[in-house]
Structures are given as C-alpha cells and as structure tokens.
Coordinates of C-alpha atoms in Angstrom, one line a residue:
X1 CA 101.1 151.0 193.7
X2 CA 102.4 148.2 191.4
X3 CA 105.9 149.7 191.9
X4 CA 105.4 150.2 195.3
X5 CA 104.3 146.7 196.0
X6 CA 107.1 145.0 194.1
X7 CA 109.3 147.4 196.2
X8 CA 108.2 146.7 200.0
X9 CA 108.7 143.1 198.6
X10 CA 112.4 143.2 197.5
X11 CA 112.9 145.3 201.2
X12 CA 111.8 142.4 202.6
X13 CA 113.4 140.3 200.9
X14 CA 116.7 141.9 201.4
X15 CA 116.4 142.5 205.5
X16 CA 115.2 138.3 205.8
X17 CA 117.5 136.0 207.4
X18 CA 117.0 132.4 206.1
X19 CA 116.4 129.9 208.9
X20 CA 115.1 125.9 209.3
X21 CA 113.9 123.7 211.9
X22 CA 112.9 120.8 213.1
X23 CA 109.0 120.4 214.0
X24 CA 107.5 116.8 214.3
X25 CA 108.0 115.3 210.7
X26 CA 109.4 117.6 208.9
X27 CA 112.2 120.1 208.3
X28 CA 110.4 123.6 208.4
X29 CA 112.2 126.8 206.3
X30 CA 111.5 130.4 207.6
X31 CA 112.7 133.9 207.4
X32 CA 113.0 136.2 209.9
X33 CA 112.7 139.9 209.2
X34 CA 114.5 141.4 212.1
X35 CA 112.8 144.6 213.4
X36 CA 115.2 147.9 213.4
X37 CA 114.0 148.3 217.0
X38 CA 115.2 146.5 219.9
X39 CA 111.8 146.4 221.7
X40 CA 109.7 145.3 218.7
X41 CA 106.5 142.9 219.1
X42 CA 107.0 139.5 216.9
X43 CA 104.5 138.8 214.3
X44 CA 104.0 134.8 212.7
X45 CA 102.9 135.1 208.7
X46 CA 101.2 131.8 208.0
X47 CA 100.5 132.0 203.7
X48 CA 97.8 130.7 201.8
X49 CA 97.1 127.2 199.6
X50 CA 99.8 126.2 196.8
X51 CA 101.7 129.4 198.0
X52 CA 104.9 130.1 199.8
X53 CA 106.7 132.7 201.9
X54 CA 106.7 135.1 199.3
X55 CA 103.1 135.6 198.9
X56 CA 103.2 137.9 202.2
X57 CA 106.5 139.6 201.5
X58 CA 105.0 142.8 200.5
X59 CA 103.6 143.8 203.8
X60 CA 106.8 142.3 205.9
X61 CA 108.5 145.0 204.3
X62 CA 106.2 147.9 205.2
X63 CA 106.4 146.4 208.8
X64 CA 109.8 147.2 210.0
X65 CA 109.0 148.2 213.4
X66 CA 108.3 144.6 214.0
X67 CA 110.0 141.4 213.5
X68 CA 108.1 139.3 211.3
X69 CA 108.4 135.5 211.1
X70 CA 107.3 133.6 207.8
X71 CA 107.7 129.8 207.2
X72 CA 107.1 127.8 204.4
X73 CA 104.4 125.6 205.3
X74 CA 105.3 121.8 205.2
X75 CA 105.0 120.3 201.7
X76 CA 105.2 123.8 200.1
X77 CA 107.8 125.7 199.3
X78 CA 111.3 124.8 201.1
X79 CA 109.6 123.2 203.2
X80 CA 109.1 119.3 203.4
X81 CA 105.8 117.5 203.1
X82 CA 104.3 115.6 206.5
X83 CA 104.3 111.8 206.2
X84 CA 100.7 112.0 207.4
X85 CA 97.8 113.8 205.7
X86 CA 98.4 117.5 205.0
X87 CA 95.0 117.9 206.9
X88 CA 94.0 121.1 209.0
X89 CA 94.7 119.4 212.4
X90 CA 98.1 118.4 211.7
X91 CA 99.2 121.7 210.2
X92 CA 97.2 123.2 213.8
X93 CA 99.8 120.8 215.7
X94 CA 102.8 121.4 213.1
X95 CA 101.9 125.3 214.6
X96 CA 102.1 124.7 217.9
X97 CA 105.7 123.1 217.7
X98 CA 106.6 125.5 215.2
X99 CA 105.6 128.6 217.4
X100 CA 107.1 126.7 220.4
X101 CA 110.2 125.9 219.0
X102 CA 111.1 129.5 218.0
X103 CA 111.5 129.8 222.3
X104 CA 110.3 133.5 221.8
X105 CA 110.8 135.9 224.9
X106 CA 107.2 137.2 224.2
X107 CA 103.9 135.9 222.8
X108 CA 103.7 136.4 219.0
X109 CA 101.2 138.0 217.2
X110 CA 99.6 135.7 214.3
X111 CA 98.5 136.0 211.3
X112 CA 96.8 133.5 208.7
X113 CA 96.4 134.2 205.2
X114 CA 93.3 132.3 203.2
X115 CA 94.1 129.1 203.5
X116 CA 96.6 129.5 206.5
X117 CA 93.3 131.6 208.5
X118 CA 92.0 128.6 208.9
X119 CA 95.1 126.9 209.7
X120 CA 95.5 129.8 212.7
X121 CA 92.0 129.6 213.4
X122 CA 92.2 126.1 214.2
X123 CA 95.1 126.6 216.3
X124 CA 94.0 129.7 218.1
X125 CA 90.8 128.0 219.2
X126 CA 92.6 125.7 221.6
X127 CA 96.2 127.9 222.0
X128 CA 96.9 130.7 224.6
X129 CA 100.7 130.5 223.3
X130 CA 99.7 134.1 221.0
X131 CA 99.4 137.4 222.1
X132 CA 96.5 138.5 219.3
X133 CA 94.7 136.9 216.2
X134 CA 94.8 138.1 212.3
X135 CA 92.7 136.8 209.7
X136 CA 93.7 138.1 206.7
X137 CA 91.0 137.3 204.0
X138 CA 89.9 134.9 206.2
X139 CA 88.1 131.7 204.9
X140 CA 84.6 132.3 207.1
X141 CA 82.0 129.9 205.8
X142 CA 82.0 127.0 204.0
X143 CA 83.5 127.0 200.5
X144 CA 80.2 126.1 198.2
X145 CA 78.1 129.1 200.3
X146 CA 80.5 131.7 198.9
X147 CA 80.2 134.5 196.7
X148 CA 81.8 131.9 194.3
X149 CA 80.5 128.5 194.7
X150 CA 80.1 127.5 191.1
X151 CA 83.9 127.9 190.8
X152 CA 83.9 126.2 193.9
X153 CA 82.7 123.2 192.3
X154 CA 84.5 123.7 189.2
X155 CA 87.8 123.7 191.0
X156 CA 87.0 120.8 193.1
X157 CA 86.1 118.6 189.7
X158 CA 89.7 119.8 188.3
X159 CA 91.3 118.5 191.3
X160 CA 89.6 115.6 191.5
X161 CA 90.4 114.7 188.0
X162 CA 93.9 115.9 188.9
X163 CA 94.1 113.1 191.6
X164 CA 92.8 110.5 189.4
X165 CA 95.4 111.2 186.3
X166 CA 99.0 109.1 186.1
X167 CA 101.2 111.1 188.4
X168 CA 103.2 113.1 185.6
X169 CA 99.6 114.0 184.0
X170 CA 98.2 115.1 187.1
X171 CA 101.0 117.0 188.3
X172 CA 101.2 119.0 184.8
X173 CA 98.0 119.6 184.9
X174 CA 98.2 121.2 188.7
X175 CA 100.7 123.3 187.3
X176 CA 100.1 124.3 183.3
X177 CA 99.8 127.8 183.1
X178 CA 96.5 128.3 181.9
X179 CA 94.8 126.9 185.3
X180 CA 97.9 129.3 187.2
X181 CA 97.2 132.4 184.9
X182 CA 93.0 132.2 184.8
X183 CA 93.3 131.9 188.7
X184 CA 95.2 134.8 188.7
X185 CA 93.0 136.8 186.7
X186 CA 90.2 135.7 188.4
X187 CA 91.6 136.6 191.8
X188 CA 92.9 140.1 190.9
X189 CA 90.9 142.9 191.3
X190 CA 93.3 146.0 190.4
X191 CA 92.9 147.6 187.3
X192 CA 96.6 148.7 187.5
X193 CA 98.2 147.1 184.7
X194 CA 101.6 147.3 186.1
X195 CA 100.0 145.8 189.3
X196 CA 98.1 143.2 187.8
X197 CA 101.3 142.3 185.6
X198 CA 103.4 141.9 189.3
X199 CA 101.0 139.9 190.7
X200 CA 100.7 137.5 187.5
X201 CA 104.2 137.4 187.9
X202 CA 104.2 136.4 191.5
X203 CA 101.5 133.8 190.8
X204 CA 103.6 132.1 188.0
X205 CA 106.8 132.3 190.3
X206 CA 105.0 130.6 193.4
X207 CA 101.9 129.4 193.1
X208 CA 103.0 125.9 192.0
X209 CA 105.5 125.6 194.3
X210 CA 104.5 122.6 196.6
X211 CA 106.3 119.3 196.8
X212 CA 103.9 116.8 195.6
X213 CA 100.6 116.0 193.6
X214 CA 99.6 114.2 197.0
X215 CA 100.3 117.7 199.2
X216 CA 98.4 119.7 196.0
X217 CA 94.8 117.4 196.3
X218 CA 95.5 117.2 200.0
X219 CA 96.0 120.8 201.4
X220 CA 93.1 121.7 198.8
X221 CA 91.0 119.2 200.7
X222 CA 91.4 120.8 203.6
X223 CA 91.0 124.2 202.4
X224 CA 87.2 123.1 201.1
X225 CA 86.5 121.1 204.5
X226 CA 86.7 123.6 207.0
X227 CA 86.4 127.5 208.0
X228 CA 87.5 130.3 210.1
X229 CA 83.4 130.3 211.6
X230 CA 83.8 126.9 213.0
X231 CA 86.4 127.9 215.3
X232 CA 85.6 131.8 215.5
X233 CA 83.3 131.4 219.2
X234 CA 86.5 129.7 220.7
X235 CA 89.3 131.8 220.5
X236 CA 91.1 133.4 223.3
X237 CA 92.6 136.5 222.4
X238 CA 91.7 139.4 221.0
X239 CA 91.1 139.4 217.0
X240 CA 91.3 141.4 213.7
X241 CA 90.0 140.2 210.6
X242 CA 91.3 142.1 207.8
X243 CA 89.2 141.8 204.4
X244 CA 88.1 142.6 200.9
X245 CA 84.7 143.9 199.6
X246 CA 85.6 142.2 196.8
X247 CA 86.9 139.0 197.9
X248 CA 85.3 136.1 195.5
X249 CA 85.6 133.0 198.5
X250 CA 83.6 134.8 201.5
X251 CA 81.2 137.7 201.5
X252 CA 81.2 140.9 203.6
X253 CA 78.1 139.6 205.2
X254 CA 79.4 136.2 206.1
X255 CA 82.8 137.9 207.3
X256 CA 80.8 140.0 209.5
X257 CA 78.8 137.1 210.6
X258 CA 82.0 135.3 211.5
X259 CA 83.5 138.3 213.7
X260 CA 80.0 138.6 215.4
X261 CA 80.5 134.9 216.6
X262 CA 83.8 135.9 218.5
X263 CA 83.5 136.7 222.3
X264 CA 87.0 137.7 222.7
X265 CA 87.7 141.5 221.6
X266 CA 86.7 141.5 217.3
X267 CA 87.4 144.4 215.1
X268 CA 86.9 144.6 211.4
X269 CA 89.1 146.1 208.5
X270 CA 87.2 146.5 205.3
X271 CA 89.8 147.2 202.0
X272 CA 88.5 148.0 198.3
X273 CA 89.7 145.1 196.7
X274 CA 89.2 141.3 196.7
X275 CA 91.0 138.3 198.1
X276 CA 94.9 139.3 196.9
X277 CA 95.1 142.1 200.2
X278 CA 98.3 140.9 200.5
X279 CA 99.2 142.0 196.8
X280 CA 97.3 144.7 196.2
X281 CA 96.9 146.1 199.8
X282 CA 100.0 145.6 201.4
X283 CA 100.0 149.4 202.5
X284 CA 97.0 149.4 204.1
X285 CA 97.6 146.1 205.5
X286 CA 100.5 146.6 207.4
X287 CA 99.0 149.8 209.0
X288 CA 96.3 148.3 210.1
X289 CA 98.4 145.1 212.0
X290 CA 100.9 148.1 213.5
X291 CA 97.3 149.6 214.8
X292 CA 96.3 146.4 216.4
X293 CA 99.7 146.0 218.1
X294 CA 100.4 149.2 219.6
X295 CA 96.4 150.3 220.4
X296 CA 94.4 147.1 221.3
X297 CA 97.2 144.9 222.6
X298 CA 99.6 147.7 224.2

C-alpha cells in the first residue's frame, strides 16, 4: 500500500497541468488532471489546514476517468494569502469565484477535505453551482466534543502562544519538526512502516507550507469555529461523506449524526483507518467518488 500510494501520487503528478487565476484578492494556483476520456465528469479537490495540493494527489491519480481540479487554497501553498481574514466565509466566497471562474461546461463534483469540508460545506449550503457533495473526513461537530478534545485544547494553547511570540519565534515554532512529526504520528493510523514513513514524509514536505504566521493562527481559527453539522440540513445536492472509524477529530456517531441531518440524498462510506483517508485510503477512496458519479448522479 505504501508503494502503491506514493505511486498513484507521482501519476498524478505527472498527468497535472499547472494553472493560476485570478479570484477576488488573490492569485489562486491549481492543477488540472485531465481525464483520458473525452466525456469525463469534473471533480474540485479542496485540501485540508496547513496543507497543499499535494495532500490529495494520491487519489487524483487513481481517478483517471475523471478530470480532477485541485488549488492551492489562498495563503497556502502557491497560492497568495487574502488581505482580509482567512475566515470560513471568505474562503466560501473565494469558492464561488474560483468554481465560476474555471467557466466549466458542466457542474463539478466537490470535494472538501478536513478543513476544506467545512470550507465546501459552507459553500454548498447556499450554492447550486455543483453537481454533488463530498466530505472527506469531514469536520462534523464542534472541535472540543470530539474523540480528541484534550488535544483540542492543547493545540489551541500552542497556537495561541504561537500568535503571541515575535514573528520569527512564532513562525519556527509553527513549523519545528517535532510539533510537524508528533502530528503526524498522531494522525497515522497504518501500521505499514513503509506507509507510515511516506506519509511522514509528505507531512514534513507540506504541512508547513502556508505563507504567513497570520494565515497559520488564522485558518486554524476557523478550523476550531465551525463544522460540517452547521451547514449539513442546508445543502442542495446530493451528498457522500467519506470517513474513518478511526478518525481522532469526529466520531462515527457524530458523523452519522451529521448525515442524518441532510435532507438532500446522504450516503455514508465507513474506511478502517482514521483521519489521513487521503493517504492511507486513496484506493478505496477514489472508488467510492467514481461510485457516486456514475450511480447516484448518472
């Protein structure tokens, strides 16, 4: 699996075309991964907190019947930080522009990782510019009633303390390698050492890739202050939530509890692993988006 993983990823990476646009403030990098079929539905990858496009390279590349679409989001990797607050309603609107902007012939399918669930979620509530809804490991409830709320806390301290630290102190400590490594290990649930090995490797690469302390305490801000569940009983089209049973931010139960809420068409994928789906699961993540394209949207 670890080979396999680190191999859909370089695919991917070798099939993307580099691209950049304008939307509101800033100038937003993204790669398509062109489809080898002519008729192929379009998917939108939206990645996780202190990530980049990279983190969801691994199932791009064991999706090539469709073409798949993954930006940096602004203040993170390539792409540059907003002027305003890197808040959940102004990446929602940076979305909207960003998905208009592309001037697609169809309606994409979207998908949020983590972080960028609640970023879709947001967005999906009030947008009928998608064709279907993925929530992959979505953030469901708040962040202190997970199963992990004492690191919750924890990580909230360290940011705080972050934000209060002379820039170059704070931003090394953001970024020092024993906060990026213990997340890492905390996070990863294979006992594959090759795979746990790639994905320590992926975390060191990426995970400190953002563009300023201010977009690091902000976008975590936003990650803590609200959910997937708040949004869940407004969406518009139909929706698959894609999780782990092992996932240490948001329970099976409150997952569950989340889909129930939806009045829209709701299905549930259950992997045996924990929040890192995209890592470890790529696989079995990919199949199950090429199920909800082709049997629930047609």
């Amino acid at each position: 699996m670890a080979v396999q993983s680190a191999e859909l990823a370089k695919l991917a990476s070798e099939r993307a075309v580099a691209k950049e646009i304008k939307v509101l403030d800033t100038l937003t990098s993204y790669w398509l991964y062109p489809s080898d079929k002519s008729d192929a539905k379009t998917v939108v990858f939206i990645h996780g907190y202190r990530g980049n496009h990279r983190g969801l390279e691994a199932i791009a590349g064991a999706l090539p019947d469709l073409n798949v679409i993954i930006p940096d989001l602004p203040g993170f990797g390539r792409s540059t930080e907003f002027v305003a607050e890197h808040s959940i309603e102004n990446y929602s609107i940076w979305l909207s522009g960003f998905i208009s902007a592309l001037k697609l012939a169809k309606k994409p399918l979207l998908l949020g990782h983590s972080f960028g669930s609640i970023i879709c979620a947001a967005f999906a509530a009030d947008s009928t510019e998608i064709e279907g809804l993925i929530l992959e490991n979505p953030v469901s409830a708040p962040a202190l009633e997970g199963p992990s709320g004492g690191l919750t806390k924890i990580a909230r301290a360290f940011f705080g303390l972050s934000d209060k630290l002379p820039l170059e102190t704070g931003l090394w400590l953001l970024k020092s390698w024993p906060m990026v490594r213990g997340m890492s290990i905390v996070m990863t649930k294979t006992r594959n050492p090759s795979l746990r090995k790639w994905v320590h490797a992926q975390h060191d690469a990426n995970f400190s890739d953002f563009a300023s302390r201010r977009v690091a305490i902000e976008g975590y801000r936003a990650s803590i202050s609200h959910n997937v569940g708040e949004y869940a009983p407004k969406f518009h089209v139909p929706v698959l939530a894609i999780i782990g049973s092992k996932d240490d931010i948001t329970s099976v139960k409150q997952q569950e509890q989340m889909v129930n809420s939806i009045s829209v068409p709701a299905t549930m994928a259950t992997l045996e692993t924990g929040h890192l789906t995209h890592y470890e699961k790529p696989l079995e993540v990919a199949e199950n988006i090429r199920h909800f394209a082709s049997e629930v949207l047609g």
